[in-house]
Every structure is written in C-alpha cells, then in structure tokens.
PDB file of C-alpha atoms in Angstrom:
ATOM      1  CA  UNK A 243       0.000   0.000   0.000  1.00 48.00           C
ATOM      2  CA  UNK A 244       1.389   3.664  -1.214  1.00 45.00           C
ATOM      3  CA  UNK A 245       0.362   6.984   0.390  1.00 46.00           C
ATOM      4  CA  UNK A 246       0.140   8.098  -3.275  1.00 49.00           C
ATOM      5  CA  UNK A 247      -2.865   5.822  -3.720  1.00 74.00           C
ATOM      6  CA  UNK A 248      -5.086   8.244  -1.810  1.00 89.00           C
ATOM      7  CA  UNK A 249      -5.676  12.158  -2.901  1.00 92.00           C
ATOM      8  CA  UNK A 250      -5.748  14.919  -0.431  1.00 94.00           C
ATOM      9  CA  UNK A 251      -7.660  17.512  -2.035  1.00 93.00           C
ATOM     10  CA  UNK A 252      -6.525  21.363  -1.196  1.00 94.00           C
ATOM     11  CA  UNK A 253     -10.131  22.260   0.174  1.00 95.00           C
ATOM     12  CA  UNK A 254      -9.116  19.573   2.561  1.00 95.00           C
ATOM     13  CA  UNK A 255      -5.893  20.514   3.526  1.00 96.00           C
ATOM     14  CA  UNK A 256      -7.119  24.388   3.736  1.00 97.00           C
ATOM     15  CA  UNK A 257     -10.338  23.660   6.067  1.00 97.00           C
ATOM     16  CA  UNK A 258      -7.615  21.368   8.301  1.00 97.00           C
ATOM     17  CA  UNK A 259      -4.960  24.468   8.194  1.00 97.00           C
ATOM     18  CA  UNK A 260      -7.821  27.134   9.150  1.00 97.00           C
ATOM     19  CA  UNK A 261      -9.050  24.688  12.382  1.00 98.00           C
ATOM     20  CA  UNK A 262      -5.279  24.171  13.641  1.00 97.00           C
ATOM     21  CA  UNK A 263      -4.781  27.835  13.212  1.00 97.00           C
ATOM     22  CA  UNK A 264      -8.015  28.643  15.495  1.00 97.00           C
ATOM     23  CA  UNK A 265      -6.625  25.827  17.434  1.00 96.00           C
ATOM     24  CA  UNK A 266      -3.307  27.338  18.246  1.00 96.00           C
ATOM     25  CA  UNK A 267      -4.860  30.964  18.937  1.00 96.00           C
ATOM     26  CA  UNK A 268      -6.557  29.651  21.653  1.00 94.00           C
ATOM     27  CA  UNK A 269     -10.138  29.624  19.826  1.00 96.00           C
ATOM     28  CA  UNK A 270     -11.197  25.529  19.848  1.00 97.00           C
ATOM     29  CA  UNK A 271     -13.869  24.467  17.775  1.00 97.00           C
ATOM     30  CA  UNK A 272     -15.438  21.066  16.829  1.00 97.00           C
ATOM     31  CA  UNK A 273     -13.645  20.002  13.515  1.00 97.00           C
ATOM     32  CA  UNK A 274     -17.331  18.390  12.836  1.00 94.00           C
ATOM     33  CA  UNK A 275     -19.979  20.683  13.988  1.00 93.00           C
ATOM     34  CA  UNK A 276     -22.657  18.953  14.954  1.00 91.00           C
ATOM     35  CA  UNK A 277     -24.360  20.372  12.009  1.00 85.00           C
ATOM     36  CA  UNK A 278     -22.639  18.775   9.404  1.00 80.00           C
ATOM     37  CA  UNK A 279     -22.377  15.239  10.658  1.00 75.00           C
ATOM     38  CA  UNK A 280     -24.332  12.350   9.343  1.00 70.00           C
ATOM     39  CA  UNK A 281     -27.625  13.219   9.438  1.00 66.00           C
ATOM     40  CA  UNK A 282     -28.794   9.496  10.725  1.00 65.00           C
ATOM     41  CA  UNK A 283     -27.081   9.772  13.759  1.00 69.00           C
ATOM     42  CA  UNK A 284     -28.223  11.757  16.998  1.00 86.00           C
ATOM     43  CA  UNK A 285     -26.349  15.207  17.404  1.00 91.00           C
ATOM     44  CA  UNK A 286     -26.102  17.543  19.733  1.00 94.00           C
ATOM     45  CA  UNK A 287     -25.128  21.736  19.953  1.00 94.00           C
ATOM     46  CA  UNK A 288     -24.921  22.443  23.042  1.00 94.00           C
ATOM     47  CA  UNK A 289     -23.409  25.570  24.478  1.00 96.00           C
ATOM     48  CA  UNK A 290     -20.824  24.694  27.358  1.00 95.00           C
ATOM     49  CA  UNK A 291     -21.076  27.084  30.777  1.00 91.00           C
ATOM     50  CA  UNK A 292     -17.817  25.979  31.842  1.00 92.00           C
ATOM     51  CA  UNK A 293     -15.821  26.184  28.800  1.00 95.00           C
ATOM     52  CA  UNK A 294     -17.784  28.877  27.009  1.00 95.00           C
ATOM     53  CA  UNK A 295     -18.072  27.898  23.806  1.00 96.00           C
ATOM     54  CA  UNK A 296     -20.134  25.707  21.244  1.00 96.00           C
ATOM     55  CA  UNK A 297     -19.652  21.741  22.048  1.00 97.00           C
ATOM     56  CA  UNK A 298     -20.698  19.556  19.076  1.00 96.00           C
ATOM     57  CA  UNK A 299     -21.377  16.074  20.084  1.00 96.00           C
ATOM     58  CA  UNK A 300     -22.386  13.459  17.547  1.00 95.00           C
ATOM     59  CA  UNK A 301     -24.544  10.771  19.217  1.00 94.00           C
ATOM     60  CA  UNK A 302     -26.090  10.685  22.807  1.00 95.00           C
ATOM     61  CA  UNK A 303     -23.383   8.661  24.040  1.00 96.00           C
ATOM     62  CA  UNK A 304     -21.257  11.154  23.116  1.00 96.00           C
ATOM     63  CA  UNK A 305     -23.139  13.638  25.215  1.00 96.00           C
ATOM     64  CA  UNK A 306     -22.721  11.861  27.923  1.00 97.00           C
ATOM     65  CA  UNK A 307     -19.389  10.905  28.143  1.00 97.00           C
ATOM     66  CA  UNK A 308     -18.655  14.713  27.578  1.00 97.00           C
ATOM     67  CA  UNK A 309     -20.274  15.667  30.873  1.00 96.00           C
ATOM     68  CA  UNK A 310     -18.822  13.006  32.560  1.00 96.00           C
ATOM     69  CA  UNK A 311     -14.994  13.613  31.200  1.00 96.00           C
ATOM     70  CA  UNK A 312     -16.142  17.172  32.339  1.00 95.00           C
ATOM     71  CA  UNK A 313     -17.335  16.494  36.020  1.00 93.00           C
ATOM     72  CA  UNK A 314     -14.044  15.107  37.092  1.00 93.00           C
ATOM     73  CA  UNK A 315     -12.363  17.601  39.238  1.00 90.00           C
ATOM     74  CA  UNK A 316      -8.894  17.767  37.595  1.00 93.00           C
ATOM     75  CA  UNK A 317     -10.226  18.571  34.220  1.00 96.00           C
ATOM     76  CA  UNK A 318      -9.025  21.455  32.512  1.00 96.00           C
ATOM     77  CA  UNK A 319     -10.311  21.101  29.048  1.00 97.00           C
ATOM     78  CA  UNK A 320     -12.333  19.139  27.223  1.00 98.00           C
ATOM     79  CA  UNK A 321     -12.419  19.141  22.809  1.00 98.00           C
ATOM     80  CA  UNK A 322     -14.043  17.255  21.004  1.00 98.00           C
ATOM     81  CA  UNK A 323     -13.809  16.050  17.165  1.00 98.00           C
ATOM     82  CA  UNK A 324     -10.271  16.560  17.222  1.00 98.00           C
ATOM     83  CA  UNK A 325      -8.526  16.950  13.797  1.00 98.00           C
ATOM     84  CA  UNK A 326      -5.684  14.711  13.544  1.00 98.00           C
ATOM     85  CA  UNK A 327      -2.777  15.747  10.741  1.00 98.00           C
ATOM     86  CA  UNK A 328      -3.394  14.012   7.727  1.00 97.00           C
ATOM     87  CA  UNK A 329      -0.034  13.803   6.647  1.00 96.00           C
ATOM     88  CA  UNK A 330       1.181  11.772   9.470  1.00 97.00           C
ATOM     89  CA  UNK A 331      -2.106   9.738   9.848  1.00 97.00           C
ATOM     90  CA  UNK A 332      -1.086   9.024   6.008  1.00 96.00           C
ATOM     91  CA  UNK A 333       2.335   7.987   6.644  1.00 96.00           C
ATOM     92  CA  UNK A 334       0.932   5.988   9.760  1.00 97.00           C
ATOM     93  CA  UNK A 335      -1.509   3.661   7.622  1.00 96.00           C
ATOM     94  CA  UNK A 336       1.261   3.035   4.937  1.00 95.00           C
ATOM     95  CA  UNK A 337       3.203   1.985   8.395  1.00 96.00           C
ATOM     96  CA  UNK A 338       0.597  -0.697   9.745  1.00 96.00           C
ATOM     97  CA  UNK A 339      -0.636  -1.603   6.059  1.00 95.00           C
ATOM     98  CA  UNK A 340      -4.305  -0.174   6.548  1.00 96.00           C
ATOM     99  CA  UNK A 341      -6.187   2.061   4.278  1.00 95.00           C
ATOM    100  CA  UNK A 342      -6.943   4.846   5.396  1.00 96.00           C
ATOM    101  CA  UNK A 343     -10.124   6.453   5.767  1.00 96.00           C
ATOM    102  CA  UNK A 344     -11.140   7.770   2.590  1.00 94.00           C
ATOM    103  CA  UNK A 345     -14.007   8.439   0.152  1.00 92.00           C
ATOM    104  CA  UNK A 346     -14.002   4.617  -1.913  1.00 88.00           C
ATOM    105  CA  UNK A 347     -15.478   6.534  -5.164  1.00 89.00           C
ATOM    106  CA  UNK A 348     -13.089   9.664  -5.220  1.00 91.00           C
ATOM    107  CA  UNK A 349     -10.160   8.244  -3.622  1.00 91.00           C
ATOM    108  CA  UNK A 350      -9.980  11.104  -1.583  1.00 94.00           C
ATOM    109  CA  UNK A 351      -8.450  10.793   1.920  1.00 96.00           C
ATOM    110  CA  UNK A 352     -10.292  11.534   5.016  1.00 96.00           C
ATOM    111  CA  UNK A 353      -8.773  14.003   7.802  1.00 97.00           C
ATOM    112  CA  UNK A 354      -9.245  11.752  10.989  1.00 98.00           C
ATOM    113  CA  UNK A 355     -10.917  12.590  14.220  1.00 98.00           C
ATOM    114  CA  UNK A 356     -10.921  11.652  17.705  1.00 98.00           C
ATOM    115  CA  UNK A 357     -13.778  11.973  19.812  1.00 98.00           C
ATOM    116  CA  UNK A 358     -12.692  13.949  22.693  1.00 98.00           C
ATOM    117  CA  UNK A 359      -9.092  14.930  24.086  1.00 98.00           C
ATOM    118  CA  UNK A 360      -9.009  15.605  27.941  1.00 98.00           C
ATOM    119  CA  UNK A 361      -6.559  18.111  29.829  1.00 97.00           C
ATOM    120  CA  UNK A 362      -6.015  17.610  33.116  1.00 96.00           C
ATOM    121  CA  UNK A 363      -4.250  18.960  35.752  1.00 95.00           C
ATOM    122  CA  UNK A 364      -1.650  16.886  37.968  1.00 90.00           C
ATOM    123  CA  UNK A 365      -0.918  19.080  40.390  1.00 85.00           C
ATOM    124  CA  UNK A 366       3.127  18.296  38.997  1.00 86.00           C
ATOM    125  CA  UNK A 367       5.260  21.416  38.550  1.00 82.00           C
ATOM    126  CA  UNK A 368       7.456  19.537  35.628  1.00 81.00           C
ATOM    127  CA  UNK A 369       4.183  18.261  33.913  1.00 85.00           C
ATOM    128  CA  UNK A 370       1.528  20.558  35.213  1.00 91.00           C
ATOM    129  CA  UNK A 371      -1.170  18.743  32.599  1.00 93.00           C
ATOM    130  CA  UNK A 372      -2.215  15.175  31.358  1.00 96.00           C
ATOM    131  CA  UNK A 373      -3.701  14.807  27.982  1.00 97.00           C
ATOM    132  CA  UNK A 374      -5.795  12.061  27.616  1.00 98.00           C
ATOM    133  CA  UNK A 375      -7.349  11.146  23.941  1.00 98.00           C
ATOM    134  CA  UNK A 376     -10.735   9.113  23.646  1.00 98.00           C
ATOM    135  CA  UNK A 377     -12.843   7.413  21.002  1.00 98.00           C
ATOM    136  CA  UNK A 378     -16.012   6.859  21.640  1.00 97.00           C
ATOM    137  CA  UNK A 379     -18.131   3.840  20.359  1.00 97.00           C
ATOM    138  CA  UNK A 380     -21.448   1.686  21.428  1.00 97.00           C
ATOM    139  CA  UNK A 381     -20.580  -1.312  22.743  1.00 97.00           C
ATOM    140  CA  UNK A 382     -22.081  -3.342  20.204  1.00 96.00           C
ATOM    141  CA  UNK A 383     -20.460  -1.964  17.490  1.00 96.00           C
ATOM    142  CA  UNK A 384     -16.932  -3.454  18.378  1.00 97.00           C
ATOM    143  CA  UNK A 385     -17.916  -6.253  20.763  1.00 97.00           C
ATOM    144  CA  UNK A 386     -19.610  -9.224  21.358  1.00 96.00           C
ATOM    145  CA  UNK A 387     -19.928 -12.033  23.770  1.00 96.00           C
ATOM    146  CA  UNK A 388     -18.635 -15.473  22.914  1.00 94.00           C
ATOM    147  CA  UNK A 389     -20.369 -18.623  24.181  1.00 94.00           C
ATOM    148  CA  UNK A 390     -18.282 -18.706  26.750  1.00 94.00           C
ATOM    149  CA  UNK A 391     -18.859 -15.081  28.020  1.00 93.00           C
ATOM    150  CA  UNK A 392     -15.760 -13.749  26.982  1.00 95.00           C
ATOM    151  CA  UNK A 393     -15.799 -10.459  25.337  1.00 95.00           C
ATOM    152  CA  UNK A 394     -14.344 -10.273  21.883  1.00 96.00           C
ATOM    153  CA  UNK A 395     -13.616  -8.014  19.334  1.00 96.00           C
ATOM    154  CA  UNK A 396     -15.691  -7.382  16.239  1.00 97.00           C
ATOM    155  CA  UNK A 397     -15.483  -4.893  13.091  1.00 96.00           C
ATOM    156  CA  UNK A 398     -11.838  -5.183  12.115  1.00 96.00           C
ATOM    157  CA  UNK A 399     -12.228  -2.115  10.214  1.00 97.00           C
ATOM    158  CA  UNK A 400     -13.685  -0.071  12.897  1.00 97.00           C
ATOM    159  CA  UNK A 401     -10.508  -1.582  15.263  1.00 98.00           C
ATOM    160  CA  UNK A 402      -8.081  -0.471  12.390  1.00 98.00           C
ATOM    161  CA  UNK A 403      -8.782   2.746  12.107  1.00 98.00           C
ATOM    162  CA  UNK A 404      -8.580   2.869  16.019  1.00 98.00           C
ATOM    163  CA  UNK A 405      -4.613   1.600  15.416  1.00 98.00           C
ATOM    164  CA  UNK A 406      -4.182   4.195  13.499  1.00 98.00           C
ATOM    165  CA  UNK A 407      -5.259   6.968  16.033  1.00 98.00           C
ATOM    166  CA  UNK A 408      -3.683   5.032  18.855  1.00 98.00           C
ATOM    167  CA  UNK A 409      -0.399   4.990  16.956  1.00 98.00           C
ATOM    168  CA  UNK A 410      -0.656   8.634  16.051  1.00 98.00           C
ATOM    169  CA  UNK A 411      -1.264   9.663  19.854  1.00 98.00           C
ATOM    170  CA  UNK A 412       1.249   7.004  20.827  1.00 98.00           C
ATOM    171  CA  UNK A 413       4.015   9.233  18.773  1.00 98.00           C
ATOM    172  CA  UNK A 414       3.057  12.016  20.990  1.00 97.00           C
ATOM    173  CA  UNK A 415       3.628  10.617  24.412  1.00 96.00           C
ATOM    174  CA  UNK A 416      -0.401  10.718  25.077  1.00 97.00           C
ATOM    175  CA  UNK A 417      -2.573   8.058  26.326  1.00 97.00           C
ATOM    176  CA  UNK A 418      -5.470   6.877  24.124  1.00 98.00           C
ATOM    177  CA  UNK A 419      -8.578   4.610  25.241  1.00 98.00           C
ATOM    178  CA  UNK A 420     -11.776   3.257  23.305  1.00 98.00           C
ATOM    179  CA  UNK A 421     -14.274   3.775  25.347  1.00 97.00           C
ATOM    180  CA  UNK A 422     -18.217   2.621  25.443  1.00 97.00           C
ATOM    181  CA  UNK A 423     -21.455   3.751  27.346  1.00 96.00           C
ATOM    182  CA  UNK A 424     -20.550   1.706  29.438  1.00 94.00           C
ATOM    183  CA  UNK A 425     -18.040   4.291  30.734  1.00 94.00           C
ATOM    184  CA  UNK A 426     -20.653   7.088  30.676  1.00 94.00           C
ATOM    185  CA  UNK A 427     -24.227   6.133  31.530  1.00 95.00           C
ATOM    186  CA  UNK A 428     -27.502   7.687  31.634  1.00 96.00           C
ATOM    187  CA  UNK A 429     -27.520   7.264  35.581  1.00 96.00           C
ATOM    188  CA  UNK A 430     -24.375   9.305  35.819  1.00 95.00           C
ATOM    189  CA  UNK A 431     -26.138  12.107  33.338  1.00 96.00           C
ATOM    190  CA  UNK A 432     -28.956  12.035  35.354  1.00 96.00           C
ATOM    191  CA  UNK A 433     -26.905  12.520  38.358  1.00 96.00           C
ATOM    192  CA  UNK A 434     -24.741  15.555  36.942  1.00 96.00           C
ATOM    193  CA  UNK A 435     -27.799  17.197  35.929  1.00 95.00           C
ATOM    194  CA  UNK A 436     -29.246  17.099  39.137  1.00 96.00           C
ATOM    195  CA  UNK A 437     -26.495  18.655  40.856  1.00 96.00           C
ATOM    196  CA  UNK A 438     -26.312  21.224  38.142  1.00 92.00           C
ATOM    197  CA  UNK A 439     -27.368  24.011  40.817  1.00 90.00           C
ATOM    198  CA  UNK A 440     -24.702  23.762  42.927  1.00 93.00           C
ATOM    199  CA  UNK A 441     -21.960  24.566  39.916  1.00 87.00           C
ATOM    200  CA  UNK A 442     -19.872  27.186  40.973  1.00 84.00           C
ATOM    201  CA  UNK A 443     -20.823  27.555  44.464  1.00 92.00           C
ATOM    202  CA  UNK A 444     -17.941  29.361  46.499  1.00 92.00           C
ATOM    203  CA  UNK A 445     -17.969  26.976  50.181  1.00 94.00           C
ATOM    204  CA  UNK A 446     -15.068  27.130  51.950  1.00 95.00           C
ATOM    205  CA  UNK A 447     -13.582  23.971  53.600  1.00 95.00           C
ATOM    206  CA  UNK A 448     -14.586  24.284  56.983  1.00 96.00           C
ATOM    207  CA  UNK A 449     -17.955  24.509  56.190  1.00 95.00           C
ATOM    208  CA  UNK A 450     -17.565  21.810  53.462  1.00 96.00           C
ATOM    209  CA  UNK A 451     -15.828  19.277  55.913  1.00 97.00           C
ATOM    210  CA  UNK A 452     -18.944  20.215  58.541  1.00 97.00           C
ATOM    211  CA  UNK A 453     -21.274  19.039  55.839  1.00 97.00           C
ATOM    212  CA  UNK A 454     -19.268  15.869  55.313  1.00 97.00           C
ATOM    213  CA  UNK A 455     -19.139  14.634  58.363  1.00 97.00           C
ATOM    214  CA  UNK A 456     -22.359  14.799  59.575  1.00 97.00           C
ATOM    215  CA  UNK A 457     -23.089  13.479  56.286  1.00 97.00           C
ATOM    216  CA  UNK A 458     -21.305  10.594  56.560  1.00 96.00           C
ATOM    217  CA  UNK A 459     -22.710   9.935  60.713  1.00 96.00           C
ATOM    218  CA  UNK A 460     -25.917   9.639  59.263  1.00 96.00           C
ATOM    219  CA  UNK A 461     -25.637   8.241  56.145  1.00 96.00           C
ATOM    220  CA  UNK A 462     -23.327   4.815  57.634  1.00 94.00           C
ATOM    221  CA  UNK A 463     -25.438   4.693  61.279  1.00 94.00           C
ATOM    222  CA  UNK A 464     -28.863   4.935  59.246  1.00 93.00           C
ATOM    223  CA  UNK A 465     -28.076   3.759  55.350  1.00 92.00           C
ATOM    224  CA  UNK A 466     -31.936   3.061  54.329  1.00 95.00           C
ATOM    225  CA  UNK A 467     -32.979   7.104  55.018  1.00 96.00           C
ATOM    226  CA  UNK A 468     -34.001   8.358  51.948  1.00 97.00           C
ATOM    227  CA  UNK A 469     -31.821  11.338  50.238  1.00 97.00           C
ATOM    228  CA  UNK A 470     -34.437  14.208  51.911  1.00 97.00           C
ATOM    229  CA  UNK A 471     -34.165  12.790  54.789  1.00 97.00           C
ATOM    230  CA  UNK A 472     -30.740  12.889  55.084  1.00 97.00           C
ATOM    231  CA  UNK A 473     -29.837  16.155  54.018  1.00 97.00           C
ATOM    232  CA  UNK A 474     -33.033  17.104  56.606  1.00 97.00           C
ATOM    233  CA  UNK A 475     -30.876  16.024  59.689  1.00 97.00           C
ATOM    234  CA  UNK A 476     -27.475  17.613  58.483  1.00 97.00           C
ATOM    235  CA  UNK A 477     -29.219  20.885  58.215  1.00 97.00           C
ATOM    236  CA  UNK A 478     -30.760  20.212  61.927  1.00 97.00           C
ATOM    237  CA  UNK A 479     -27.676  19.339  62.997  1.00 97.00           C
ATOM    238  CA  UNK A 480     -25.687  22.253  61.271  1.00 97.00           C
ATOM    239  CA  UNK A 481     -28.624  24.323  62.194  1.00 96.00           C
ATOM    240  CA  UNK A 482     -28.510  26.027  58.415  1.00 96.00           C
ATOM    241  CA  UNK A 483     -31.047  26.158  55.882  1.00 95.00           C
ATOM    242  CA  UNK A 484     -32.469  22.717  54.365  1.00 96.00           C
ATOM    243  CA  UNK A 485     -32.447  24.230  50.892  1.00 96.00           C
ATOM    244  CA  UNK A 486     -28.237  25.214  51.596  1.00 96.00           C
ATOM    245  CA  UNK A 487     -27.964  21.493  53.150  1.00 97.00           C
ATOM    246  CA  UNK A 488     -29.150  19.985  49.760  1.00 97.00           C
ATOM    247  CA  UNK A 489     -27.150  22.419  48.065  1.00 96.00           C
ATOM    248  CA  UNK A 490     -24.266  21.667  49.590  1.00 97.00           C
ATOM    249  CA  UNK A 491     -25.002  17.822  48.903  1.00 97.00           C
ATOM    250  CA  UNK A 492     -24.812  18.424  45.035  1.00 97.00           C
ATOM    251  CA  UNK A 493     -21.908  20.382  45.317  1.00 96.00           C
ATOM    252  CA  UNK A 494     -20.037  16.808  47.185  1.00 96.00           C
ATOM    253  CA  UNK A 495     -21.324  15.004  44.516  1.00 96.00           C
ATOM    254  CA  UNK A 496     -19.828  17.434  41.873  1.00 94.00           C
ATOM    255  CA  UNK A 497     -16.663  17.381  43.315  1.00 92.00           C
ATOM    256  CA  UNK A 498     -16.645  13.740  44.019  1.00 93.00           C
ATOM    257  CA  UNK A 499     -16.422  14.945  47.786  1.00 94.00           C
ATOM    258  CA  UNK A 500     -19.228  12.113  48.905  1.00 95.00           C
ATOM    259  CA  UNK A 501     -18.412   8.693  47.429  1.00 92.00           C
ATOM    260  CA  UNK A 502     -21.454   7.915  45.806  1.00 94.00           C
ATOM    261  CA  UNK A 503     -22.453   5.411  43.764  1.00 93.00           C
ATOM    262  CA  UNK A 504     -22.898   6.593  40.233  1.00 89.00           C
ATOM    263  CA  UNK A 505     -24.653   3.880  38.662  1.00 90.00           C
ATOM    264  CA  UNK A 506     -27.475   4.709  40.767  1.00 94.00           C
ATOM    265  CA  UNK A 507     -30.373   7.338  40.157  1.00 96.00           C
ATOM    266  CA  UNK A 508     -29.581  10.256  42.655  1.00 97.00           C
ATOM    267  CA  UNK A 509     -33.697  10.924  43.704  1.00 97.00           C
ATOM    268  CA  UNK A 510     -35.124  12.487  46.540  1.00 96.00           C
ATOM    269  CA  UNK A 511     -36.981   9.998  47.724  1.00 96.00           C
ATOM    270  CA  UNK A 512     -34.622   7.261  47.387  1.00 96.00           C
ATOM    271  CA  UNK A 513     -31.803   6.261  49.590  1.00 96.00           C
ATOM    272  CA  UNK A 514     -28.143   6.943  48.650  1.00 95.00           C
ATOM    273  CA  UNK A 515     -25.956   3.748  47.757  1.00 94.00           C
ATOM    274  CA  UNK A 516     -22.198   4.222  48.728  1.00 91.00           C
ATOM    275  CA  UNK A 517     -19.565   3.341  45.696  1.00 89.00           C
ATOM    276  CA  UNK A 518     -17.968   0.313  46.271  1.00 75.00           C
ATOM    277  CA  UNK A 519     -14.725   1.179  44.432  1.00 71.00           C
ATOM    278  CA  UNK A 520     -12.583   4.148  43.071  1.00 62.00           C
ATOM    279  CA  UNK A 521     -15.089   5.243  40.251  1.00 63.00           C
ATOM    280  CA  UNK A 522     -13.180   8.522  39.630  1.00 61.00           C
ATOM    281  CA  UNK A 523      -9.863   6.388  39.352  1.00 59.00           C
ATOM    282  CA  UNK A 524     -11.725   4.263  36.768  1.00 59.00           C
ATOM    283  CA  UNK A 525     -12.203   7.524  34.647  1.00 61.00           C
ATOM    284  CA  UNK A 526      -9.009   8.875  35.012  1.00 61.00           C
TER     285      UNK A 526
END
C-alpha cells in the first residue's frame, strides 16, 4: 500500500490548516460541527457554561461521556472532534498496512478525528497537565460475547482505524482509550444534571468538611434514610437552611467529595448507595 494511492484535495488541507490555526490561537472548535455530521445519527449543539463555547457532540453517548470527562475535578479542558494531521495519519496507515479512511469513489483521503481529548491537571510542577485522547463507540459496534462469556472483538475495520489513532497519539507521548457507554451512563447524566445548581458555588472547607461529616454519621449509622431525609438532619444538625444542606449535597457530589455510587439514580426519595470502588480512578 502507497500513500500516493489516496488524494488529499486542497479544500481539505485548507479547512484542516484554518481549524489548527483557530486551534493554536486559543479559539477551539469542533472540527465536525454537529451540524454537518451524518444526518442518521443523533447530534447535539450544546453551548458549554464551563468552557464557554459551542460543544458539538455526535450521538447521545457522546453527550454523555462529555459531561462526565467534564465532572471530574482535575479537568481542565475538554475538545471534542479533534482533527488529527493528515499527513502523518497518512504515513501511519502506509506503516501498519491499513487504508486509510477515505471516500471509496473519489479516492480522496479523510482528515481523521478523535472523539474527545481531555486536559487535566496533575498538580506536577514539571508536567503541570495530562492529555488524555478518547474514542467513543457503542458497545455493540466493536464487541460481542462469545459462548463462553468472553468479550471479543468485532469490526476489524472499525478496530483499524482505532490503530491508526492510537499509533498517532502514541508518537506524541499521550494516552489513548476506546471507550463505550458503558463508561458514561444515563444514571451518571442524570446525576450531573441534578447537581447542576450547585456549579460554581464558592464553600469554603470548613464549612464543606462540617457538611461531610455529619453526612457521613448519618448516612453509615442509618443507610436506608431516603436522600431528603438525610440532608433534613445535616441541616438540623448544622442548624442552616435545608435548601443550603441539599445544596451543599450536590456540590459533594460534583466534586466527588461524597463517594457515591454513580450507577445509581440520585432521587429524593430514594436512599443513597455508597460506591464500592474508586469510580473517579476508573475515569481517570
């Protein structure tokens, strides 16, 4: 296989040029606006609070693993549809012998995307932030179960165009994953959303720590009180508002401050089930 086999056509090459440009002056933007994607699919233009700006996201799934990638404390940034360079994604099929992406009819070559690359900080003065690149796909689409339960792969294609990203990351010192719903459900949407109110609350730690630990009191000596209930005997206990109490409760659960567990629905009238294991160390 020959890089020459494949055209890159200048309208390409110009639209790519014009996106790394905004790129590099600080002005990110969806290479694939949710507007032009395939029109079967589910999109989504939603305008971003925290990162003030246009976020294009081309399938539910996608939406929700953008507010989850978000939610996690140490993120800085969070782009998605990120152009990679053609010419080295080029050189990087010839390299593993897999054609690349490309319009079958035209012969013209495709400028790759990934999903979503994540900045975040490290706290590290020699490596202040961690990049982190994702593709996103259904599980279905790239596995299946065997008869004898094990997962396995399926859609070589699909998996060689992911060798191609991973190798082109891979040249650049950054991590990449493939990543399902699995890794950003509806209960954790639901659960970001309905914490939304206490996004950029100002609590200082005192009063944060306060909250916590008369959280925690009641929530291990009395684990079946519903959500209203508990938040009810903080605020009796704190002697502060029940509304604050509840607000403060979000604002745990947005910082990953109470160790909930995030498959579960977050509801009122339910209790709250504790996370069995390190969910934000999953994500990270």
């Amino acid at each position: 296989m020959s890089k020459q086999t494949l055209m890159v056509p200048s309208k390409t090459v110009q639209k790519f040029n014009d996106w790394k440009k905004d790129f590099i002056n600080g002005k990110y933007r969806a290479y694939i606006p949710a507007h032009k994607a395939n029109k079967i699919s589910r999109r989504h233009l939603i305008y971003c609070m925290t990162q003030k700006r246009e976020v294009s996201c081309l399938s539910d799934g996608e939406r929700r693993t953008y507010a989850v990638q978000l939610n996690i404390p140490s993120t800085v940034a969070v782009m998605e549809q990120f152009a990679l360079d053609i010419d080295e994604t080029l050189d990087i099929a010839v390299a593993l012998n897999i054609r690349h992406p490309c319009n079958w009819k035209t012969g013209e070559a495709y400028v790759m995307t990934t999903d979503f690359v994540v900045q975040r900080a490290t706290g590290e003065l020699d490596r202040p932030l961690r990049t982190i690149a994702y593709t996103f796909k259904y599980w279905d689409k790239i596995y299946k179960m065997d008869p004898n339960g094990k997962r396995v792969r399926i859609s070589r294609r699909t998996w060689e165009k992911f060798e191609i990203e991973r190798a082109f990351w891979n040249s650049k010192g950054i991590e990449y994953r493939v990543i399902t719903e699995l890794d950003a459900t509806k209960a954790q949407l639901w659960n970001i959303d309905f914490c939304r109110a206490a996004r950029g609350m100002s609590v200082t730690e005192s009063e944060m720590e306060s909250f916590l630990n008369a959280f925690d009191l009641h929530w291990s000596n009395e684990p079946y009180l519903t959500l209203k209930q508990l938040v009810n005997r903080v605020a009796s206990d704190l002697q502060i508002n029940e509304d604050y109490s509840f607000k403060l409760f979000k604002f745990g659960v947005l910082n990953w401050r109470i160790a909930i567990n995030r498959a579960q629905y977050l509801r009122t009238f339910r209790p709250v089930y504790k996370s069995q294991n390190d969910e934000i160390g999953e994500l990270l």
